[in-house]
XYZ file of C-alpha atoms in Angstrom:
729
model
C -0.153 -0.025 -0.178
C 1.140 3.777 -1.070
C 1.415 5.826 2.318
C 1.045 9.003 1.011
C 2.644 10.855 4.085
C 3.698 14.749 4.988
C 7.522 15.453 4.305
C 7.600 17.061 7.572
C 6.937 13.677 9.510
C 9.328 11.573 7.240
C 11.245 10.348 10.004
C 10.167 11.720 13.017
C 10.639 9.737 15.989
C 8.684 8.633 19.746
C 9.606 6.837 22.436
C 6.455 5.020 24.412
C 6.098 2.795 28.030
C 4.434 -0.029 27.974
C 3.267 -1.780 31.208
C 4.507 -5.325 31.668
C 2.466 -6.214 35.225
C -0.792 -5.829 32.832
C -2.380 -7.752 30.545
C -2.332 -5.895 27.216
C 0.145 -3.998 27.948
C -1.619 -0.647 28.392
C 0.761 2.379 27.365
C 1.825 4.628 30.690
C 4.137 6.976 28.609
C 4.150 8.395 25.400
C 6.740 11.233 24.116
C 5.808 14.203 22.420
C 7.424 12.557 18.917
C 4.992 9.796 19.278
C 1.650 12.812 19.145
C 3.684 13.815 16.528
C 4.373 10.210 14.338
C 0.622 8.873 14.901
C -1.816 12.531 15.129
C -2.997 10.707 18.622
C -3.516 12.624 22.102
C -1.651 11.696 24.564
C -4.659 11.208 26.735
C -6.409 9.506 23.686
C -3.459 6.466 23.742
C -2.897 5.903 27.587
C -4.238 3.302 28.932
C -4.431 1.442 25.247
C -2.006 -1.295 24.043
C -0.127 0.072 20.986
C -2.460 -2.429 18.705
C -4.732 0.990 17.986
C -2.452 1.757 15.336
C -2.615 -1.468 13.186
C -5.050 -1.840 10.232
C -6.053 -4.464 7.724
C -2.850 -4.443 6.275
C -0.403 -4.457 8.798
C 1.495 -7.484 8.512
C 0.312 -10.175 10.693
C 3.747 -12.057 11.495
C 5.213 -8.573 12.107
C 2.959 -8.540 14.855
C 3.126 -12.103 16.111
C 7.149 -11.148 16.275
C 6.196 -8.525 19.113
C 3.621 -11.058 20.963
C 6.927 -13.650 21.614
C 8.820 -11.412 22.492
C 6.609 -9.884 25.250
C 5.448 -13.077 26.264
C 9.123 -13.966 26.333
C 10.095 -10.806 28.059
C 12.532 -10.086 25.582
C 13.355 -7.430 23.237
C 11.980 -7.024 19.563
C 12.749 -5.237 16.352
C 10.539 -5.302 13.435
C 9.703 -2.898 10.728
C 5.856 -2.919 9.670
C 2.644 -0.512 8.255
C 0.456 1.562 10.608
C -2.136 3.699 10.544
C -2.146 7.626 12.032
C -5.944 8.706 14.063
C -6.314 10.160 10.513
C -6.078 6.834 8.826
C -2.991 7.710 6.864
C -0.815 4.634 6.370
C 2.903 4.665 7.216
C 5.731 2.544 7.698
C 6.940 2.659 11.492
C 9.979 1.022 12.568
C 9.328 -0.678 15.941
C 12.482 -1.547 19.016
C 10.791 -2.460 22.085
C 13.038 -3.893 25.286
C 12.128 -5.105 28.493
C 13.162 -2.869 31.704
C 13.707 -4.921 34.883
C 14.108 -3.928 38.797
C 16.695 -4.104 41.170
C 15.249 -7.616 41.589
C 15.520 -8.708 38.038
C 11.750 -8.800 37.959
C 10.541 -7.106 34.341
C 8.111 -3.979 34.963
C 7.639 -2.767 31.590
C 8.410 -2.230 28.185
C 10.483 0.738 25.901
C 9.794 1.375 22.656
C 11.178 3.707 19.993
C 8.996 4.416 17.310
C 10.673 5.881 14.116
C 8.487 6.598 10.654
C 10.559 5.273 7.468
C 8.233 5.344 4.998
C 10.149 7.293 2.404
C 12.919 4.748 3.080
C 10.850 2.055 2.196
C 9.272 3.571 -0.742
C 12.756 3.734 -2.294
C 13.548 0.534 -0.797
C 10.909 -0.956 -2.626
C 11.072 0.578 -5.930
C 14.631 -0.332 -6.511
C 13.701 -3.606 -4.838
C 11.202 -3.881 -8.590
C 13.964 -2.129 -11.068
C 16.994 -4.594 -9.564
C 15.115 -7.588 -9.961
C 12.027 -7.784 -12.153
C 12.470 -7.434 -15.973
C 9.605 -4.681 -16.881
C 8.978 -5.982 -20.342
C 7.684 -9.196 -18.841
C 6.706 -9.539 -14.878
C 9.606 -12.265 -15.139
C 11.950 -12.016 -12.550
C 15.105 -10.740 -14.090
C 19.120 -11.607 -14.608
C 19.903 -10.311 -11.154
C 16.955 -11.924 -9.356
C 17.891 -15.441 -11.457
C 21.765 -14.970 -9.545
C 20.358 -14.621 -6.691
C 17.713 -17.884 -6.768
C 20.266 -19.923 -8.759
C 23.339 -19.040 -5.658
C 20.463 -20.106 -2.970
C 19.212 -22.428 -4.603
C 22.761 -24.628 -5.126
C 23.621 -23.577 -1.285
C 20.621 -25.489 -0.196
C 21.370 -27.830 -2.377
C 24.692 -28.896 -1.185
C 23.297 -28.488 2.768
C 20.262 -31.220 1.959
C 22.146 -33.267 -0.828
C 19.504 -32.437 -3.690
C 19.656 -31.354 -6.932
C 19.209 -28.353 -9.018
C 18.198 -27.414 -13.314
C 19.077 -24.569 -14.963
C 16.611 -24.314 -18.381
C 18.590 -21.862 -21.173
C 15.134 -21.173 -23.611
C 16.355 -19.476 -26.947
C 13.622 -18.326 -29.602
C 14.846 -19.119 -33.105
C 14.847 -16.247 -35.643
C 13.641 -13.834 -32.791
C 14.978 -11.050 -34.985
C 13.176 -12.062 -38.223
C 9.593 -10.430 -36.137
C 11.408 -7.480 -35.197
C 12.474 -6.700 -39.053
C 9.183 -7.589 -40.563
C 6.714 -6.430 -38.360
C 8.966 -3.394 -36.063
C 10.406 -3.958 -32.653
C 7.217 -3.161 -30.964
C 5.235 -6.219 -32.502
C 8.463 -7.788 -30.764
C 8.323 -6.741 -27.277
C 4.454 -7.954 -27.609
C 5.604 -11.732 -28.957
C 8.216 -11.556 -25.641
C 5.284 -10.254 -24.117
C 3.396 -13.336 -25.070
C 5.498 -15.792 -24.974
C 6.102 -15.014 -21.094
C 2.491 -15.893 -20.524
C 2.948 -19.180 -22.773
C 5.810 -20.538 -20.756
C 3.970 -19.096 -16.998
C 0.954 -21.637 -17.766
C 3.419 -24.923 -18.469
C 6.430 -24.256 -15.985
C 5.669 -25.757 -12.083
C 5.214 -23.212 -9.642
C 7.793 -23.753 -7.514
C 9.964 -22.919 -10.192
C 11.683 -19.807 -10.892
C 11.481 -18.456 -14.746
C 13.508 -15.606 -15.523
C 14.254 -13.120 -18.628
C 17.610 -12.556 -18.212
C 18.184 -10.323 -21.450
C 17.009 -10.020 -25.226
C 15.179 -13.348 -26.387
C 16.495 -15.541 -24.103
C 14.804 -16.984 -20.944
C 15.371 -19.704 -17.953
C 13.563 -21.563 -15.597
C 15.139 -22.433 -13.130
C 14.588 -25.754 -11.233
C 14.977 -26.595 -7.250
C 15.323 -28.879 -4.500
C 15.040 -31.819 -6.791
C 15.141 -35.314 -5.163
C 17.136 -36.847 -7.377
C 17.087 -37.272 -10.873
C 17.098 -33.655 -12.398
C 18.336 -33.764 -15.618
C 14.916 -36.189 -16.395
C 12.586 -33.436 -14.599
C 14.093 -30.926 -16.800
C 13.812 -32.740 -19.791
C 10.327 -33.303 -19.032
C 10.015 -29.259 -19.206
C 11.931 -28.818 -21.898
C 9.407 -30.732 -23.432
C 6.807 -29.791 -22.539
C 8.003 -25.621 -23.052
C 8.922 -26.898 -26.511
C 5.518 -28.273 -27.481
C 3.901 -25.402 -26.331
C 5.616 -23.156 -28.198
C 4.657 -24.303 -31.359
C 1.438 -23.525 -30.646
C 0.776 -20.001 -33.104
C 0.961 -16.855 -30.470
C -1.716 -14.047 -31.254
C 0.415 -10.853 -30.955
C -1.667 -7.651 -31.801
C -3.585 -8.803 -34.818
C -1.444 -11.105 -36.130
C -0.995 -14.611 -35.567
C 2.950 -15.237 -35.196
C 4.602 -18.549 -35.040
C 7.673 -18.731 -32.927
C 9.925 -21.578 -31.927
C 12.538 -22.551 -28.985
C 16.312 -24.090 -28.356
C 16.677 -25.486 -24.616
C 19.724 -26.183 -23.346
C 19.882 -27.805 -19.927
C 22.249 -28.144 -17.396
C 22.149 -29.937 -13.461
C 23.743 -29.752 -10.559
C 26.021 -31.211 -9.342
C 26.045 -33.510 -12.151
C 27.542 -30.958 -15.114
C 28.281 -28.075 -12.681
C 29.399 -27.188 -9.365
C 28.680 -23.414 -9.404
C 26.124 -20.831 -10.294
C 28.050 -19.131 -13.511
C 28.939 -22.700 -14.783
C 25.629 -24.326 -14.518
C 24.100 -21.338 -16.781
C 27.115 -20.984 -18.845
C 26.822 -24.962 -19.409
C 22.801 -24.738 -20.419
C 23.739 -21.725 -22.519
C 26.156 -24.374 -24.252
C 23.280 -26.980 -24.534
C 21.410 -24.462 -26.054
C 23.170 -23.805 -28.574
C 23.931 -27.944 -29.972
C 20.234 -27.759 -29.755
C 20.046 -25.321 -31.697
C 22.574 -26.622 -33.925
C 20.445 -29.841 -33.947
C 18.185 -28.349 -36.270
C 15.952 -25.423 -33.716
C 13.150 -26.665 -32.067
C 14.014 -29.073 -29.714
C 16.592 -29.433 -26.534
C 19.862 -31.026 -25.736
C 21.518 -32.217 -22.282
C 25.056 -30.783 -21.066
C 26.739 -33.984 -20.947
C 30.428 -33.003 -19.672
C 31.975 -31.708 -16.197
C 34.185 -29.559 -18.294
C 33.738 -25.909 -18.440
C 33.105 -24.491 -22.280
C 34.261 -21.201 -23.403
C 31.734 -19.269 -25.263
C 28.922 -20.968 -27.005
C 31.095 -24.052 -28.393
C 30.245 -27.485 -25.934
C 32.600 -29.560 -25.197
C 30.667 -32.570 -24.197
C 33.051 -35.028 -25.770
C 36.027 -33.649 -23.393
C 36.671 -35.550 -20.005
C 39.074 -33.374 -17.993
C 40.030 -36.473 -15.848
C 41.329 -37.955 -19.116
C 43.551 -35.399 -20.150
C 45.807 -35.596 -17.059
C 48.557 -37.080 -18.257
C 48.913 -34.765 -20.624
C 48.969 -31.761 -18.680
C 51.253 -33.464 -16.769
C 53.671 -33.143 -20.061
C 52.958 -29.739 -20.401
C 53.350 -28.380 -16.954
C 57.432 -30.469 -16.788
C 58.068 -29.206 -20.516
C 56.480 -25.483 -19.755
C 54.722 -26.160 -23.293
C 52.101 -22.776 -22.633
C 52.398 -19.882 -24.888
C 50.850 -16.037 -24.214
C 48.278 -14.517 -26.212
C 47.345 -10.950 -26.073
C 44.263 -8.711 -27.048
C 44.737 -5.251 -26.858
C 42.834 -2.474 -24.460
C 42.108 0.844 -25.227
C 41.350 4.079 -24.112
C 37.668 4.847 -26.070
C 38.235 8.428 -26.117
C 41.392 7.974 -28.274
C 41.757 4.740 -29.780
C 45.202 4.354 -28.073
C 46.318 1.163 -26.404
C 46.979 1.065 -23.086
C 47.168 -2.370 -22.305
C 47.421 -5.847 -22.779
C 45.846 -8.550 -21.414
C 47.811 -12.405 -21.505
C 46.026 -15.357 -22.244
C 46.628 -18.790 -21.751
C 47.052 -21.214 -25.116
C 48.354 -24.758 -24.509
C 49.969 -26.419 -27.067
C 48.946 -26.148 -31.103
C 47.520 -29.436 -31.640
C 46.835 -30.650 -28.224
C 43.268 -31.781 -26.668
C 44.260 -28.634 -24.007
C 45.528 -26.209 -26.083
C 42.165 -24.469 -25.695
C 42.521 -23.102 -21.916
C 39.077 -23.522 -20.620
C 40.123 -27.158 -21.208
C 43.722 -26.474 -19.841
C 42.243 -25.485 -16.657
C 39.113 -28.054 -16.334
C 42.358 -30.818 -16.271
C 44.208 -29.212 -14.167
C 41.219 -28.982 -11.601
C 40.507 -32.465 -12.157
C 44.553 -33.199 -10.935
C 44.943 -30.889 -8.574
C 47.302 -28.266 -10.276
C 46.058 -24.926 -10.826
C 48.624 -23.050 -8.922
C 50.946 -24.874 -10.988
C 49.581 -24.023 -14.134
C 48.316 -20.266 -12.852
C 51.967 -19.844 -12.343
C 53.091 -21.454 -15.796
C 50.647 -19.086 -17.849
C 51.755 -15.977 -15.730
C 55.480 -16.627 -16.017
C 54.345 -17.694 -20.399
C 52.997 -14.355 -20.549
C 55.553 -11.488 -18.711
C 58.520 -13.633 -20.202
C 56.759 -13.357 -23.498
C 55.911 -9.501 -23.053
C 60.083 -8.803 -21.795
C 61.376 -10.591 -25.468
C 59.166 -8.252 -27.309
C 60.441 -5.073 -25.208
C 57.253 -4.147 -23.572
C 58.127 -2.531 -20.826
C 56.188 -0.002 -19.295
C 55.201 1.409 -22.152
C 51.361 -0.326 -21.850
C 50.063 -2.263 -18.554
C 50.164 -5.778 -18.889
C 47.186 -7.846 -17.481
C 47.814 -11.206 -16.035
C 44.845 -13.243 -14.758
C 44.779 -15.029 -11.394
C 42.813 -17.681 -10.782
C 41.215 -17.811 -7.099
C 43.449 -20.635 -5.937
C 46.489 -19.752 -6.565
C 45.965 -16.184 -4.859
C 48.499 -15.834 -2.107
C 50.910 -19.492 -3.572
C 54.516 -18.118 -3.026
C 56.417 -18.487 -7.408
C 57.654 -21.983 -7.553
C 61.582 -21.125 -7.010
C 62.326 -22.227 -11.045
C 60.316 -18.872 -11.794
C 61.605 -16.856 -9.293
C 64.134 -14.954 -10.956
C 61.614 -14.461 -14.437
C 59.103 -12.656 -12.014
C 61.170 -11.026 -9.869
C 63.051 -9.263 -13.265
C 59.193 -8.772 -14.633
C 58.112 -7.047 -11.297
C 60.866 -4.791 -12.104
C 60.488 -3.952 -15.841
C 57.488 -4.546 -16.056
C 53.644 -2.558 -15.590
C 51.873 -5.006 -13.649
C 47.964 -5.674 -13.194
C 46.527 -8.545 -11.460
C 43.261 -9.637 -12.526
C 40.874 -11.072 -9.886
C 37.636 -12.195 -9.875
C 34.928 -12.243 -6.779
C 35.678 -15.724 -5.660
C 39.081 -14.604 -5.334
C 37.441 -12.525 -2.470
C 35.072 -15.545 -1.008
C 37.570 -18.415 -1.067
C 40.748 -16.908 0.420
C 39.909 -13.279 1.049
C 42.897 -12.953 3.995
C 45.546 -14.210 1.205
C 44.057 -11.740 -1.285
C 44.152 -9.456 1.344
C 47.650 -9.587 1.639
C 48.848 -9.984 -2.378
C 46.749 -6.662 -3.032
C 48.642 -4.878 -0.400
C 51.838 -5.899 -1.636
C 50.926 -5.329 -5.468
C 50.165 -1.800 -4.112
C 53.159 -1.486 -2.209
C 55.198 -2.444 -5.341
C 53.750 0.357 -8.041
C 51.685 -2.672 -9.466
C 47.561 -2.735 -10.596
C 44.858 -4.265 -9.534
C 41.426 -5.178 -11.645
C 38.160 -6.806 -10.679
C 37.203 -8.908 -13.157
C 33.454 -9.753 -14.698
C 31.739 -7.387 -12.657
C 27.828 -7.544 -13.564
C 28.243 -11.056 -14.714
C 27.478 -11.950 -10.624
C 25.990 -9.914 -7.669
C 28.183 -11.111 -5.617
C 30.940 -8.795 -6.739
C 28.864 -5.562 -6.455
C 29.113 -5.986 -2.567
C 32.654 -6.858 -2.686
C 33.857 -4.443 -4.893
C 34.877 -1.717 -2.002
C 36.460 -4.531 -0.576
C 39.102 -4.901 -2.771
C 38.940 -1.585 -4.200
C 40.636 -1.652 -7.989
C 42.049 0.571 -10.124
C 40.555 -0.810 -12.487
C 36.720 -2.403 -13.244
C 35.903 -4.591 -15.348
C 32.465 -4.991 -17.177
C 31.154 -8.315 -18.328
C 30.620 -8.230 -21.572
C 26.881 -9.286 -20.921
C 26.306 -6.113 -19.999
C 27.895 -4.850 -23.070
C 26.098 -7.501 -25.394
C 23.220 -8.165 -24.011
C 19.801 -6.005 -24.935
C 19.461 -2.953 -22.335
C 17.422 -4.362 -18.917
C 16.571 -2.417 -16.018
C 18.734 -4.991 -13.744
C 21.883 -2.876 -15.257
C 20.668 0.140 -12.943
C 21.833 -1.395 -9.738
C 25.329 -2.690 -11.563
C 25.956 0.808 -13.090
C 24.647 2.746 -10.421
C 27.476 0.944 -7.851
C 30.447 1.365 -10.484
C 29.352 4.982 -10.745
C 29.574 5.197 -6.999
C 32.605 3.186 -6.316
C 34.693 5.410 -9.275
C 33.205 8.520 -7.655
C 34.860 7.365 -4.245
C 38.561 6.035 -5.700
C 38.577 7.276 -9.215
C 39.120 3.611 -10.549
C 39.093 3.593 -14.684
C 36.002 1.683 -16.338
C 36.747 -0.977 -18.823
C 34.322 -2.489 -21.144
C 34.625 -6.368 -21.998
C 33.145 -8.030 -25.230
C 33.166 -4.722 -27.152
C 32.648 -6.099 -31.363
C 30.682 -3.523 -32.792
C 29.683 0.087 -32.950
C 26.465 -0.867 -30.897
C 28.874 -2.554 -28.521
C 30.806 0.632 -28.018
C 27.793 2.838 -28.124
C 26.692 0.361 -25.136
C 30.118 1.051 -23.208
C 30.220 4.603 -23.544
C 27.007 4.757 -21.528
C 27.955 2.080 -18.758
C 30.583 5.049 -18.341
C 33.430 2.885 -19.475
C 37.005 4.635 -20.616
C 38.776 1.610 -21.756
C 37.401 -0.887 -24.282
C 38.339 -4.606 -24.687
C 37.190 -7.127 -27.582
C 37.027 -7.527 -31.398
C 36.493 -3.736 -32.309
C 40.605 -3.383 -31.950
C 41.580 -6.759 -32.122
C 41.457 -10.897 -31.176
C 44.445 -11.929 -28.913
C 47.774 -12.805 -30.992
C 51.421 -11.532 -30.657
C 52.139 -8.924 -29.160
C 53.178 -5.597 -31.701
C 56.209 -4.708 -29.368
C 56.467 -1.331 -27.109
C 54.266 1.182 -27.957
C 53.940 5.157 -27.012
C 51.666 5.533 -23.902
C 52.135 5.112 -20.163
C 49.692 2.513 -19.382
C 46.418 2.746 -17.598
C 46.749 5.084 -15.111
C 46.069 3.832 -11.232
C 44.020 5.876 -8.816
C 45.652 6.450 -4.937
C 43.443 3.965 -2.848
C 42.328 6.544 0.427
C 44.931 6.754 3.145
C 45.208 3.310 5.287
C 43.823 3.187 8.856
C 45.598 2.516 11.407
C 44.023 -0.456 13.269
C 43.845 -3.881 13.978
C 40.259 -4.467 14.473
C 36.717 -2.582 13.924
C 35.862 -1.091 16.825
C 39.803 0.463 16.994
C 39.211 1.804 13.504
C 36.099 3.493 14.462
C 37.039 4.376 17.661
C 39.988 6.468 16.504
C 37.656 8.677 14.807
C 34.186 8.451 16.262
C 33.026 9.421 19.703
C 32.149 6.625 21.801
C 28.995 6.361 24.483
C 28.687 3.277 27.034
C 25.372 1.241 26.718
C 23.915 -2.466 28.245
C 23.990 -5.624 25.851
C 20.396 -4.792 26.269
C 20.210 -1.591 24.583
C 22.620 -2.097 21.394
C 21.245 -5.906 20.818
C 18.017 -4.115 18.665
C 20.924 -2.521 16.483
C 22.699 -5.376 16.043
C 19.286 -7.154 14.999
C 18.717 -3.510 12.501
C 22.135 -3.978 10.630
C 21.589 -7.736 10.181
C 18.197 -7.366 8.689
C 19.321 -4.755 6.908
C 21.942 -7.132 5.526
C 18.615 -10.068 4.970
C 16.637 -6.824 2.919
C 19.943 -6.242 1.009
C 19.908 -10.079 -0.299
C 22.958 -11.555 -2.339
C 24.716 -8.375 -2.672
C 25.558 -8.047 1.584
C 28.539 -8.856 3.141
C 28.040 -9.350 7.050
C 31.053 -9.493 8.884
C 30.933 -9.770 13.242
C 32.779 -10.439 16.054
C 30.979 -11.986 19.073
C 33.747 -12.605 21.529
C 33.480 -15.872 22.657
C 31.497 -19.267 21.293
C 28.917 -19.145 23.945
C 27.682 -15.835 22.905
C 26.773 -17.305 19.317
C 23.852 -18.825 20.759
C 21.176 -20.906 19.409
C 19.216 -18.110 18.268
C 22.146 -16.415 16.468
C 23.249 -19.982 14.545
C 19.263 -19.455 13.266
C 20.028 -15.720 12.123
C 23.537 -16.801 10.435
C 21.615 -19.510 8.467
C 19.108 -17.280 7.550
C 22.153 -14.534 6.376
C 23.918 -17.233 4.839
C 21.594 -18.466 2.339
C 20.744 -15.150 0.467
C 24.252 -13.125 0.922
C 27.649 -12.963 -0.478
C 29.720 -13.823 2.198
C 29.014 -13.780 5.940
C 31.841 -14.251 8.512
C 31.614 -14.480 12.371
C 34.165 -14.234 14.550
C 35.289 -15.887 17.986
C 37.003 -17.824 20.926
C 36.397 -21.433 20.099
C 33.947 -20.784 16.820
C 36.912 -21.870 14.508
C 37.076 -21.714 10.990
C 33.225 -22.100 10.051
C 30.923 -21.512 12.958
C 27.908 -22.241 11.173
C 27.968 -24.678 7.724
C 28.708 -21.775 4.934
C 29.385 -19.093 7.268
C 33.655 -17.745 7.612
C 35.401 -17.502 10.450
C 38.556 -17.863 12.024
C 40.301 -19.467 14.845
C 40.819 -16.687 17.705
C 42.966 -17.031 20.808
C 42.130 -15.491 24.055
C 44.494 -12.627 23.919
C 43.368 -11.619 19.980
C 41.976 -8.513 21.016
C 39.289 -8.590 18.481
C 37.730 -11.047 21.393
C 37.015 -8.508 23.513
C 34.864 -6.663 21.181
C 31.042 -6.835 19.721
C 30.889 -5.129 16.467
C 28.774 -6.339 13.305
C 29.435 -4.525 9.940
C 27.157 -4.810 7.162
C 28.237 -3.697 3.433
C 26.287 -3.752 0.447
C 26.178 -2.045 -3.181
C 23.959 0.900 -1.590
C 24.370 0.827 2.158
C 27.633 0.739 4.678
C 27.264 0.013 8.650
C 28.529 -0.785 11.423
C 28.138 -1.183 14.499
C 31.366 -1.055 16.933
C 31.103 -2.157 20.455
C 34.344 -3.004 23.253
C 33.118 -4.750 26.466
C 33.739 -3.326 29.610
C 34.426 -6.159 31.828
C 31.478 -6.561 33.742
C 30.160 -9.116 35.807
C 27.263 -10.404 36.441
C 23.890 -11.405 33.547
C 24.905 -11.864 30.317
C 22.542 -8.586 28.953
C 23.627 -5.862 31.803
C 26.737 -5.908 30.641
C 28.299 -2.433 29.647
C 30.329 -1.895 26.699
C 31.534 1.469 25.017
C 30.087 1.371 21.225
C 30.022 3.518 18.360
C 27.260 3.531 15.212
C 28.758 4.464 12.263
C 27.345 4.435 8.644
C 30.542 6.289 6.742
C 30.879 4.184 3.763
C 35.081 4.896 3.895
C 34.742 3.887 8.173
C 32.750 1.021 7.258
C 34.753 -0.797 4.282
C 38.378 0.005 6.677
C 36.543 -1.562 10.039
C 35.339 -4.935 7.001
C 39.038 -5.147 5.665
C 40.228 -6.045 9.742
C 38.061 -8.725 9.539
C 37.957 -9.658 6.218
C 42.238 -10.211 6.338
C 40.905 -12.663 9.394
C 38.981 -15.408 8.027
C 40.517 -18.893 6.687
C 40.590 -20.190 3.186
C 37.717 -21.645 1.908
C 37.142 -25.215 1.933
C 35.776 -27.517 -0.628
C 32.657 -29.529 -0.752
C 35.011 -32.695 1.073
C 35.996 -30.759 3.791
C 39.829 -29.590 2.717
C 41.354 -26.214 2.535
C 41.047 -24.715 -0.759
C 44.571 -24.362 -1.477
């Protein structure tokens, strides 16, 4: 419901006190702010319950949260729809805390109410833009990625399967060419309606962009491929029936690709890529059909790789590693405004004629054999040695890809001399992905610091392919932000708004350069400019090949990262720049829960890092909250003496010694693409009841300070573990 709120009431707060000894919890005090907020005078409400603010559209689940808290004598925090005395609806952010007498008996409740209607309106609009396709009303790409990651996480924990169907309309361009784009849009809406009629209610139908649709089949008990094939057949058959569009009877056909977890892919990215590859097999087989991906190998582009088994190529891989039989090719990176080449990205190739010539097969074999770090270093050395031989020097930057599992691994002794020379003579930029942040955050923090101290650059790759990269962007503070090629090549959609906004904010904050990948045409170049890119890469300027020799440019310009703040913990960072106050744990709990709730509302784009002092404070209720957080957030970590590396399945952490300065802190730090907040508190060492313990504390919403606090915790996280529980190195 839309609440038409007078401007002067937005943000108004009120305080109430309720009698805990009388049934119904009647009000005994209301502040002038409450009277202003609700339109009720004190005489009208004293002796009555706050329930008088509720109306027909108040969420009963929110009301139940309060009822349970009042019955249990504990605090609560919730945002719910209330009504003023004149019937005007408004969103009310309410927190209550029990008050006890000297003997510990509960006597009253203290409540704080705040009008947050403007914020709720804004959040609702942002959610609509970020997660729904404006043309069809289906979930968009951002929503698909959110739900896909959540579905895979649930499947891993509960030993279930997941299937993804990639639906592409055949010859859709013909409709646009013959009948116009207006008819094409109408056809897409009609196709969406037809697909809604045949899919199951529990599955997620999405339109990532253009004439592509996806169907996420979640929580399958077994043989997800069989379930998916049945759905694919229904989709193909349903779309064979002509569609009535604006007085026309149009025929449309579809090709469907299917990929399943865990058989075909271990990650959301691979599942989507493999379904895409299978769709092209279906299209190549005569269109109007479906194909199921048959390999665990990682494909590239649209080339299916069903026949390749990486385990069968391990012998060839070992030979390549022993003989150093890897070469590098280089793709130019240009300054869009001038067309000048300012950098090259090094790309690895296996031996010509080998089954491992393609880089996707090369790294798939390394993954199967456990040689990712060895191969990654060999590729880096092949790139820098070729660049040195060509005399590249510092006339152009050299971008080097780094596999997440190789982050922080030392250079092998046999390559040390070449690597040291490259660091002296070349302008190196290390390319990392968001998986490096989530898999090995402590190692990444150290590597980034070392590269920065040595004057080398950092690039964050594939931004926009995964919403997690938006949340992790400020923690890396890259010199170059590389936009995923789909942002450039796909038809523009509303889900790009959140990505472009987050990138623009980071560029303004740090001065980072924006690089758009996949530019092949003038149309792609125009989109890249619209997205704010100043650098470009793609076939428009050249395919990967040999280095041409030295250029006359000065490489990619570096931004100067924000000044490092001294401090080992969030409290040390923030208390050095913000005043602190004193409060009991009882009063701080609603603030902590507020930040956790913000992380839940942010969803996949959220990072939440918390310190709990000791494992005993990580209570069963806390466990349940963090189980919810980890299902939707990008990165969740919790620290405390005795909590260990994984306090809850999927929640990251690390062992803390009792004398660690973090062991004396209770801190909650939340980062999202458009939100930053932290509560930092230091224990004053009181004895007695847990909730009466006193802390000095500060809250802060300054993004730069929150990022600095987050980095102190990020640097402590132990490496991620694989599905068998082994650390990923």
